PDB file of C-alpha atoms in Angstrom:
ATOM      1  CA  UNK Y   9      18.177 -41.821 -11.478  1.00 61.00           C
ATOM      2  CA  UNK Y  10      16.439 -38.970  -9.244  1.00 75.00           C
ATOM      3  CA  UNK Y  11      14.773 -36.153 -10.819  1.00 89.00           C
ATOM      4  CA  UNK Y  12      13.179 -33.094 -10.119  1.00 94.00           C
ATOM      5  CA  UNK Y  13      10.334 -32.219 -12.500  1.00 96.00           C
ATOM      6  CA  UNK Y  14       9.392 -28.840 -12.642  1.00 97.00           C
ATOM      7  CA  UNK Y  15       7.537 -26.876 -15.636  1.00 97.00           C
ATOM      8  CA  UNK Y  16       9.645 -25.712 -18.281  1.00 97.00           C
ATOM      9  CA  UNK Y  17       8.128 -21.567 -18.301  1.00 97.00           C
ATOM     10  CA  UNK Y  18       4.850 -19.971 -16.671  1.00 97.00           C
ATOM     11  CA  UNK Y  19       3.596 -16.400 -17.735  1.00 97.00           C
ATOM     12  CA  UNK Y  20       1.715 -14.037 -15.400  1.00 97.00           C
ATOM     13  CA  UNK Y  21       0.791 -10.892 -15.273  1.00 97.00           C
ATOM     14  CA  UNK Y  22       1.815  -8.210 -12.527  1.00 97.00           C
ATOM     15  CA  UNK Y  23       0.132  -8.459  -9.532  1.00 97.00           C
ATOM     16  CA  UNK Y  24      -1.373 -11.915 -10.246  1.00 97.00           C
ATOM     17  CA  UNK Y  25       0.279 -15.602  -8.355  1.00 98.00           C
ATOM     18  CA  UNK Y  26       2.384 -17.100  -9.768  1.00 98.00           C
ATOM     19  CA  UNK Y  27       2.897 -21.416  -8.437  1.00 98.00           C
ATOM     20  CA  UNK Y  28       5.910 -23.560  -9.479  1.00 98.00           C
ATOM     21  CA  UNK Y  29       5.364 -26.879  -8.657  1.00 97.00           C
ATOM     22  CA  UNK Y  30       8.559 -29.423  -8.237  1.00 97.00           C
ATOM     23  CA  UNK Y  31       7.779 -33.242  -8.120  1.00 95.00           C
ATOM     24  CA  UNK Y  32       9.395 -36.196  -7.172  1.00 89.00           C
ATOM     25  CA  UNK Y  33       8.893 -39.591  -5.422  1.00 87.00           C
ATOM     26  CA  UNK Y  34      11.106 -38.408  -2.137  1.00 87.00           C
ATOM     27  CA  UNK Y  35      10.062 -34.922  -1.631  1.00 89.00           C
ATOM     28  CA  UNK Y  36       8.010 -36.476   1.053  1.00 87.00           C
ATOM     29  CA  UNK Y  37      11.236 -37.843   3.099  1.00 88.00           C
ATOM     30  CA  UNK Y  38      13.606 -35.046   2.022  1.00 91.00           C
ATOM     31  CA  UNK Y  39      13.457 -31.231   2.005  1.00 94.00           C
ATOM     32  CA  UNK Y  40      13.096 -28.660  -0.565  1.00 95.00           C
ATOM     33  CA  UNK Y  41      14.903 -25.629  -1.337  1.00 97.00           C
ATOM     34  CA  UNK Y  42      13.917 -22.975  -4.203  1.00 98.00           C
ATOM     35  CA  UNK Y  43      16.599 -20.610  -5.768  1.00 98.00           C
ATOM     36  CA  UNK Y  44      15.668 -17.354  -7.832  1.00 98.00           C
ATOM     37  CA  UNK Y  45      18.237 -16.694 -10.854  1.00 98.00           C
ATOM     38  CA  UNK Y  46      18.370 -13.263 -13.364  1.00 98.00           C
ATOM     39  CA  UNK Y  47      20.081 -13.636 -15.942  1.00 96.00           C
ATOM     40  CA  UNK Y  48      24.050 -13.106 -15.660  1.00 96.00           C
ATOM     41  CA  UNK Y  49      23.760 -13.552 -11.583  1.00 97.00           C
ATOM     42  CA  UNK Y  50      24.545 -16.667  -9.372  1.00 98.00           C
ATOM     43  CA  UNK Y  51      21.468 -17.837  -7.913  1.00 98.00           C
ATOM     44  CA  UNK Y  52      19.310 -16.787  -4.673  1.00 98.00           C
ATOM     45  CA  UNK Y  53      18.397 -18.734  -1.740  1.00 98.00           C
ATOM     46  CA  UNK Y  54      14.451 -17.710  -1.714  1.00 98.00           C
ATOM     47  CA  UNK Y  55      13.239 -20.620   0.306  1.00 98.00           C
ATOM     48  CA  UNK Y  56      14.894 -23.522   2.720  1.00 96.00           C
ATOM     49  CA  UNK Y  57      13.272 -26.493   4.293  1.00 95.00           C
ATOM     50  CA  UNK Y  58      10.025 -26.665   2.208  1.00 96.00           C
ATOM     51  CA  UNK Y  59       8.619 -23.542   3.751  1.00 97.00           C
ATOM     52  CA  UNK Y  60      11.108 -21.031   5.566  1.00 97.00           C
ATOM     53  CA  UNK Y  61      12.016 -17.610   4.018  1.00 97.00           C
ATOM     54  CA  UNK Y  62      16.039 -16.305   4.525  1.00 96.00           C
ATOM     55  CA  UNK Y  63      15.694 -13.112   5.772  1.00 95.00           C
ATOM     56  CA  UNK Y  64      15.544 -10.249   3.240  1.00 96.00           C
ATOM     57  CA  UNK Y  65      13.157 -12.177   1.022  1.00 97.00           C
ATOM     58  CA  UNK Y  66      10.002 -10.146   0.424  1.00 97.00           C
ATOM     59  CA  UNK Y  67       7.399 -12.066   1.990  1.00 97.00           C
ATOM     60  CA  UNK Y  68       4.960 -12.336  -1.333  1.00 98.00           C
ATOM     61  CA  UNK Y  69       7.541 -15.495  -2.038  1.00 98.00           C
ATOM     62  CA  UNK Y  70       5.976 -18.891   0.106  1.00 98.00           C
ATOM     63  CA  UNK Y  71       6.907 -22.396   0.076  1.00 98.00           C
ATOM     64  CA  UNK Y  72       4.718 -25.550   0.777  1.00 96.00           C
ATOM     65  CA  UNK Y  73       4.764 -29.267   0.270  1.00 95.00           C
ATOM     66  CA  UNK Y  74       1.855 -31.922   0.006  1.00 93.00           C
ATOM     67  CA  UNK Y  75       3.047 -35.374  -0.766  1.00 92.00           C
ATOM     68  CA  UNK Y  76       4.927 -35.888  -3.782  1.00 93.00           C
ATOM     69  CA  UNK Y  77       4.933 -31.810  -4.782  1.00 96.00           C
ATOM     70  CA  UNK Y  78       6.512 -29.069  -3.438  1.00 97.00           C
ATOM     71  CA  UNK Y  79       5.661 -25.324  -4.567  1.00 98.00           C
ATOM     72  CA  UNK Y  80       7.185 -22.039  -4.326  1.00 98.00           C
ATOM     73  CA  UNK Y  81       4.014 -19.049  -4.477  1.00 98.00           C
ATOM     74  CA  UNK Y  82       4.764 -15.538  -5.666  1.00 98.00           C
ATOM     75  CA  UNK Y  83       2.009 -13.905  -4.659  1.00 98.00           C
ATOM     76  CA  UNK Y  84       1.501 -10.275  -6.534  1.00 97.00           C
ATOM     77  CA  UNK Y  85       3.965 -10.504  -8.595  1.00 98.00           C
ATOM     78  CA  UNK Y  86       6.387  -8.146  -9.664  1.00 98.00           C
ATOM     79  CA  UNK Y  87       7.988  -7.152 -12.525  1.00 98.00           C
ATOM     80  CA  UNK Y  88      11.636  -7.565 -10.725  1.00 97.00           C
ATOM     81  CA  UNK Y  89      10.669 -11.424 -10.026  1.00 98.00           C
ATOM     82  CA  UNK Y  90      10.826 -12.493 -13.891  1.00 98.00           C
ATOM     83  CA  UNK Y  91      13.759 -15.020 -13.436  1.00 98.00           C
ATOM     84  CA  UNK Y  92      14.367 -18.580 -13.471  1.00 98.00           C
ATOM     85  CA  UNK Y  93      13.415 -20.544 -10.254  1.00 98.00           C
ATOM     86  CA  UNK Y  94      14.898 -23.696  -9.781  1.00 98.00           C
ATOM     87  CA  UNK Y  95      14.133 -26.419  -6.796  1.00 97.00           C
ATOM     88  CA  UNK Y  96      16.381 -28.568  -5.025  1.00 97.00           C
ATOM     89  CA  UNK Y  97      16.282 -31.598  -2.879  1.00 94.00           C
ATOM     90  CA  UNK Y  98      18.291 -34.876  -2.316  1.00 90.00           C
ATOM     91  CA  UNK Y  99      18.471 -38.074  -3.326  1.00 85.00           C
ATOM     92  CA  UNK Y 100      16.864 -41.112  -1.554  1.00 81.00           C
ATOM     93  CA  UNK Y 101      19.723 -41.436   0.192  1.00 82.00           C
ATOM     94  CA  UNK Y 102      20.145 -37.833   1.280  1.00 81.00           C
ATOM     95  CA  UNK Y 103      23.873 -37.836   0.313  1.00 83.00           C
ATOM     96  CA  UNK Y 104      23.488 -36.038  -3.195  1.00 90.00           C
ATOM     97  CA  UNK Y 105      21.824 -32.741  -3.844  1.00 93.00           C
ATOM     98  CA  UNK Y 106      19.656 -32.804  -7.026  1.00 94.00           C
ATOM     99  CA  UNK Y 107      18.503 -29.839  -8.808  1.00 96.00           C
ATOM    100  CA  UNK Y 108      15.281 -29.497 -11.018  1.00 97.00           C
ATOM    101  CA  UNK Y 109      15.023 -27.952 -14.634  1.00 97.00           C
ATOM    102  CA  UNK Y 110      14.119 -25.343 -13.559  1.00 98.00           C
ATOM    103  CA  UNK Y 111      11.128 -22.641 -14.548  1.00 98.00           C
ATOM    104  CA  UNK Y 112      11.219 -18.998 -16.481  1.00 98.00           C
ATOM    105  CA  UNK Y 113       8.802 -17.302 -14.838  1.00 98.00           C
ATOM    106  CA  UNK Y 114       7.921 -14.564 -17.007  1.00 98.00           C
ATOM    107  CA  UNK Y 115       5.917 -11.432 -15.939  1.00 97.00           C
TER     108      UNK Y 115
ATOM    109  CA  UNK E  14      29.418  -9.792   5.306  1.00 95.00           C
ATOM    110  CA  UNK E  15      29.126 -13.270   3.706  1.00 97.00           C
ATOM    111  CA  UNK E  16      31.712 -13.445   0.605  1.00 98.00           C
ATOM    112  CA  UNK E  17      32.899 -15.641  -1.997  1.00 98.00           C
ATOM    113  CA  UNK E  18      35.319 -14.410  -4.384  1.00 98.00           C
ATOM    114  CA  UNK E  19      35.819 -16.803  -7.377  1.00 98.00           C
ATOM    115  CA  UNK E  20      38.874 -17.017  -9.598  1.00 98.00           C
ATOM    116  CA  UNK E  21      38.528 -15.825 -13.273  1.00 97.00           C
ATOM    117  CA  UNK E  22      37.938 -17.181 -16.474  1.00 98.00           C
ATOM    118  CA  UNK E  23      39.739 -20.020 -18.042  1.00 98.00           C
ATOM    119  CA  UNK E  24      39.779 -21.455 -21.871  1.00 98.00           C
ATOM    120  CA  UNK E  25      41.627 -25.194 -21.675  1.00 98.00           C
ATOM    121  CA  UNK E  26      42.000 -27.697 -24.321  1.00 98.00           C
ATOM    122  CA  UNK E  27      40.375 -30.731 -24.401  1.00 98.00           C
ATOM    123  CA  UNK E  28      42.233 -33.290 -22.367  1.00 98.00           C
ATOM    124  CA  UNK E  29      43.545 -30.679 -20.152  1.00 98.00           C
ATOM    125  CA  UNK E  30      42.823 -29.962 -16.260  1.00 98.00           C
ATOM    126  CA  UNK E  31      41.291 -26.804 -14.511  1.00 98.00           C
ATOM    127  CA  UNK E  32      41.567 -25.248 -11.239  1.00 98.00           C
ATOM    128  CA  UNK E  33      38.844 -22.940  -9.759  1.00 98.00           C
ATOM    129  CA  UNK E  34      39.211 -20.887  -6.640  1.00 98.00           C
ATOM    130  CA  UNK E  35      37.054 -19.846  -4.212  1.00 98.00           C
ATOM    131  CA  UNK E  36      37.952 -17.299  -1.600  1.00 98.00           C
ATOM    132  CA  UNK E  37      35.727 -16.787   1.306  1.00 98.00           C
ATOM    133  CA  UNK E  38      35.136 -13.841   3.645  1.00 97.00           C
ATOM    134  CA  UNK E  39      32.841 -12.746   6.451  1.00 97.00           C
ATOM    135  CA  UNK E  40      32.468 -15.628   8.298  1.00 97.00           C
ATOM    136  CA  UNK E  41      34.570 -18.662   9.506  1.00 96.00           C
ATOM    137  CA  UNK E  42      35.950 -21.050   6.500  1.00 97.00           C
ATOM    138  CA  UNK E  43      36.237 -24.119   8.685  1.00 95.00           C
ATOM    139  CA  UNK E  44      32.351 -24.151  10.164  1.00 96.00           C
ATOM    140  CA  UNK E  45      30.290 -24.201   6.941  1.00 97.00           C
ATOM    141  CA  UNK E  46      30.432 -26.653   3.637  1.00 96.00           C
ATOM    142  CA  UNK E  47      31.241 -25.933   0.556  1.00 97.00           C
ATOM    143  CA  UNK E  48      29.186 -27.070  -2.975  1.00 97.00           C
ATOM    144  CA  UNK E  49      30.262 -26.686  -6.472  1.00 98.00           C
ATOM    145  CA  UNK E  50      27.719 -25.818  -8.585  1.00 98.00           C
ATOM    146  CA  UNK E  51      28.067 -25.708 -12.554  1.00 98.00           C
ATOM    147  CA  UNK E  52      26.068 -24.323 -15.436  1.00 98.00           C
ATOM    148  CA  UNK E  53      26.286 -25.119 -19.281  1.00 98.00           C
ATOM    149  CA  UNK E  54      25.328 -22.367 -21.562  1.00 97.00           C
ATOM    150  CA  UNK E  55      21.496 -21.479 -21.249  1.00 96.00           C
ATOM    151  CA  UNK E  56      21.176 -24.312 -19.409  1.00 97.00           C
ATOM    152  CA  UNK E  57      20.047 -25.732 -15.583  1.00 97.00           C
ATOM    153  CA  UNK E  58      22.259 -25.890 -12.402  1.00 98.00           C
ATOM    154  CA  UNK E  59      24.160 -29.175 -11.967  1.00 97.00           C
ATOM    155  CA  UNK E  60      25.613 -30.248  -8.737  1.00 97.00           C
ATOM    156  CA  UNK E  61      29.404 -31.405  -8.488  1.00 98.00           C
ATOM    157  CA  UNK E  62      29.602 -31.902  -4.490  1.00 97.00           C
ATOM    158  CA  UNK E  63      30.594 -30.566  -1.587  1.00 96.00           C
ATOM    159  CA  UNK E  64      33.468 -30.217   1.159  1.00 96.00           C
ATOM    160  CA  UNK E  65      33.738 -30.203   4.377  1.00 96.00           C
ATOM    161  CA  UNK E  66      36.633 -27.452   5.334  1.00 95.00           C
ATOM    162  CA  UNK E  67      37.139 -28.615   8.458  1.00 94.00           C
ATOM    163  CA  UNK E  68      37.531 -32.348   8.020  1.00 95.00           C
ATOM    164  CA  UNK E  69      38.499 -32.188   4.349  1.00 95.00           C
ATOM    165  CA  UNK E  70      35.396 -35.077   4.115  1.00 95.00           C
ATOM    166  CA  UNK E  71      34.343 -34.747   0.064  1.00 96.00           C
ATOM    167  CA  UNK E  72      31.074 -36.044  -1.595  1.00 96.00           C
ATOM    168  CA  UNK E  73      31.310 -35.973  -4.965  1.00 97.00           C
ATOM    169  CA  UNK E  74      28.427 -36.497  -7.901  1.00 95.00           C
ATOM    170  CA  UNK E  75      28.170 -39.681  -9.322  1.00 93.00           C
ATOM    171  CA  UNK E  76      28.692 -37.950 -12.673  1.00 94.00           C
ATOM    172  CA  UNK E  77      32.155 -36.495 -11.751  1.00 97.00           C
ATOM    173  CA  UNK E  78      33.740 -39.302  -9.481  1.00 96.00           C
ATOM    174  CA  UNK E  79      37.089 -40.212 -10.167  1.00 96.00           C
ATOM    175  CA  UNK E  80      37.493 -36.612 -12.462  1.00 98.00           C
ATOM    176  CA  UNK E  81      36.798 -33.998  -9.578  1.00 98.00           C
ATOM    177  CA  UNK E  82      39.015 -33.080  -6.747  1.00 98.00           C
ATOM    178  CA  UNK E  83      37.746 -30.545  -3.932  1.00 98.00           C
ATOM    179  CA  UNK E  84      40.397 -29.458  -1.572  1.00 98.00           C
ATOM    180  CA  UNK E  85      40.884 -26.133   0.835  1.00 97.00           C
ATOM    181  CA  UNK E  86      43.621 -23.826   2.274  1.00 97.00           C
ATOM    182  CA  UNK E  87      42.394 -22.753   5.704  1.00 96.00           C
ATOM    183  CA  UNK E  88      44.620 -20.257   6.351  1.00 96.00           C
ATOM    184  CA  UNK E  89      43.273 -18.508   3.366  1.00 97.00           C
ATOM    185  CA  UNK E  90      40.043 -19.466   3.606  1.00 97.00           C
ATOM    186  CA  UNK E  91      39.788 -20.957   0.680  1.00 98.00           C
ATOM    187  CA  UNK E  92      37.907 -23.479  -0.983  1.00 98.00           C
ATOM    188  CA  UNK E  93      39.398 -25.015  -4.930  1.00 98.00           C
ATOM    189  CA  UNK E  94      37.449 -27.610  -7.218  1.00 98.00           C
ATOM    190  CA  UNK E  95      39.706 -28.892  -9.537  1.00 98.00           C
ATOM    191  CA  UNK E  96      38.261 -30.832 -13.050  1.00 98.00           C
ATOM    192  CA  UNK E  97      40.491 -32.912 -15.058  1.00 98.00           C
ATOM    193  CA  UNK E  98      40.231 -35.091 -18.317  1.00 98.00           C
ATOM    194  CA  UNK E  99      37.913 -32.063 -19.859  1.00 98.00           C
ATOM    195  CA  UNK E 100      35.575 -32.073 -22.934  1.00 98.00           C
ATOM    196  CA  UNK E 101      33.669 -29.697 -24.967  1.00 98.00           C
ATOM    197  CA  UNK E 102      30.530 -30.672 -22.064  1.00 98.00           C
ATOM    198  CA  UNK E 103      32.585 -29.005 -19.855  1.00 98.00           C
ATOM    199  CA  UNK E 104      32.244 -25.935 -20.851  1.00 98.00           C
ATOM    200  CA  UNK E 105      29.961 -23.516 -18.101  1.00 98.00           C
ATOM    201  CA  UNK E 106      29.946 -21.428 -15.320  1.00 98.00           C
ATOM    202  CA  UNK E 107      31.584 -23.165 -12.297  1.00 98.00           C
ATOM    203  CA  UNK E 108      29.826 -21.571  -8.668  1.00 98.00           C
ATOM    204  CA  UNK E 109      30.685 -22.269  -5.132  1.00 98.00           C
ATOM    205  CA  UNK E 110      28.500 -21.697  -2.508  1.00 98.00           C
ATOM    206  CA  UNK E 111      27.928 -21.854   0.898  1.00 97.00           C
ATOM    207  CA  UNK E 112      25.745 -24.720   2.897  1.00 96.00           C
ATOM    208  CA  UNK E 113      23.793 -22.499   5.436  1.00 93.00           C
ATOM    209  CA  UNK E 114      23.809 -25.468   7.635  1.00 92.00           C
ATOM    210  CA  UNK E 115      26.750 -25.080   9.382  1.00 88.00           C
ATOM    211  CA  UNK E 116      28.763 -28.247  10.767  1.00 85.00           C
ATOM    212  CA  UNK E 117      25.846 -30.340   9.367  1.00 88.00           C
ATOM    213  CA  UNK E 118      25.493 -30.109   5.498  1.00 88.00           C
ATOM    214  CA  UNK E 119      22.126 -29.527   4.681  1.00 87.00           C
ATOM    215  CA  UNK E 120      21.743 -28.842   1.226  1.00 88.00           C
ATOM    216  CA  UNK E 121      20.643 -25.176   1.558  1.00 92.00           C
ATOM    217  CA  UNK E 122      22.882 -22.912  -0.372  1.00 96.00           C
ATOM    218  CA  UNK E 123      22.545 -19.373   1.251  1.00 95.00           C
ATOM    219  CA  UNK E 124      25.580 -17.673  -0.523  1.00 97.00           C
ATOM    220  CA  UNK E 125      27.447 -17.946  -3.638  1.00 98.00           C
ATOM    221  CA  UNK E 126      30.526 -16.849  -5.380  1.00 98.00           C
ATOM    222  CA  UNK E 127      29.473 -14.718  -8.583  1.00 98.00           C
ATOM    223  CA  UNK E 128      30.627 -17.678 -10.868  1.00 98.00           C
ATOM    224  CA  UNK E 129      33.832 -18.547 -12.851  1.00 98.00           C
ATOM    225  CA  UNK E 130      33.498 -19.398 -16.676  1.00 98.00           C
ATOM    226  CA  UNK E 131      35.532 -22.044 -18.006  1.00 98.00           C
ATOM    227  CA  UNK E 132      35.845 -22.675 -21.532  1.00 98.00           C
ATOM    228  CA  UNK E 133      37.009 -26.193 -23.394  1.00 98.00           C
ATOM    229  CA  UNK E 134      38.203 -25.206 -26.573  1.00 97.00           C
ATOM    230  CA  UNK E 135      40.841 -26.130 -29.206  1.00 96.00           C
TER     231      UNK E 135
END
């Protein structure tokens, strides 16, 4: 089956960049899609098609891809953005979404 | 603004069926997909599928074929995900949310309902 690999947790300290990396064999033929989640909320849309930013997202959060890894950057990182980020893509196929483990960021 | 109101929370015995609703607001039902999102206990997001509201076309995760039913009232705006034959694994927070790619679904989930908890329990 498809999977998303991401790192289970990453520490930082305020201020410093924080990069969650997401890898898989079809990131290169599909997008990806990173969602910020605190804890008793539904998640948020921080970044859509590898690289664009929804508006009202602060712009210290960036996406990029290179191959087989995608990565969402915090840079200076805030106390507020402790949360879980997962990524998202599809399947080879493009027909089912897939979701990766996910990552605590904590700060 | 963009809205999705979920239904509350529901206990069920094992076995049993439940229904989860999902009203939407701010925008129009029929032009947008739907996805059904789930979460187990301190655990990651899991995908169930989507809808099309207009078309009523489903796609539904391997995992939950033949136990998952998505349908929608339009004159409501309205999207439901129903789950039958449920176990103990069952047991999570059931989201909907909006695809922000309109009459194409493109996996991008750009608002979500706050999240309905449904327990299995006997």
């Amino acid at each position: 089956s498809y999977e998303l690999t991401q790192p289970p947790s990453m520490s930082v300290s305020p201020g410093q960049t924080a990069r969650i990396t997401c890898s898989a064999d079809t990131l290169p033929k599909q997008y990806a899609y990173w969602y910020q989640q605190k804890p008793g909320q539904a998640p948020v849309l921080v970044i859509f098609k590898d690289s664009q930013r929804p508006s009202g997202i602060p712009e210290r959060f960036s996406g990029s891809s290179s191959g087989t890894t995608v990565a969402l950057t915090i840079n200076g990182v805030l106390a507020e953005d402790e949360a879980d980020y997962y990524c998202q893509s599809a399947d080879t196929s493009g027909a089912f979404v897939i979701f990766g483990g996910g990552t605590k960021l904590t700060v | 603004q963009v809205q999705l109101l979920q239904s509350g929370a529901e206990v069920k015995k094992p076995g049993a069926s439940v229904k989860v609703s999902c009203k939407t607001s701010g925008y129009t039902f029929s032009t947008y997909y739907v996805h059904w999102v789930r979460q187990a206990p301190g655990q990651g997001l899991e995908w169930i599928g989507w809808m099309n509201p207009n078309t009523r076309a489903v796609n539904y995760a391997q995992d939950f074929q033949g136990r998952v039913l998505m349908t929608r009232e339009t004159s409501t705006g309205t999207a439901y995900m129903t789950l039958s034959r449920l176990t103990f694994d069952d047991t999570a927070i059931y989201f909907c949310a909006r695809d922000k790619g309109g009459l194409e679904v493109e996996g991008s989930l750009d608002s979500w309902g706050h999240g309905t908890l449904v327990t299995v329990s006997s």
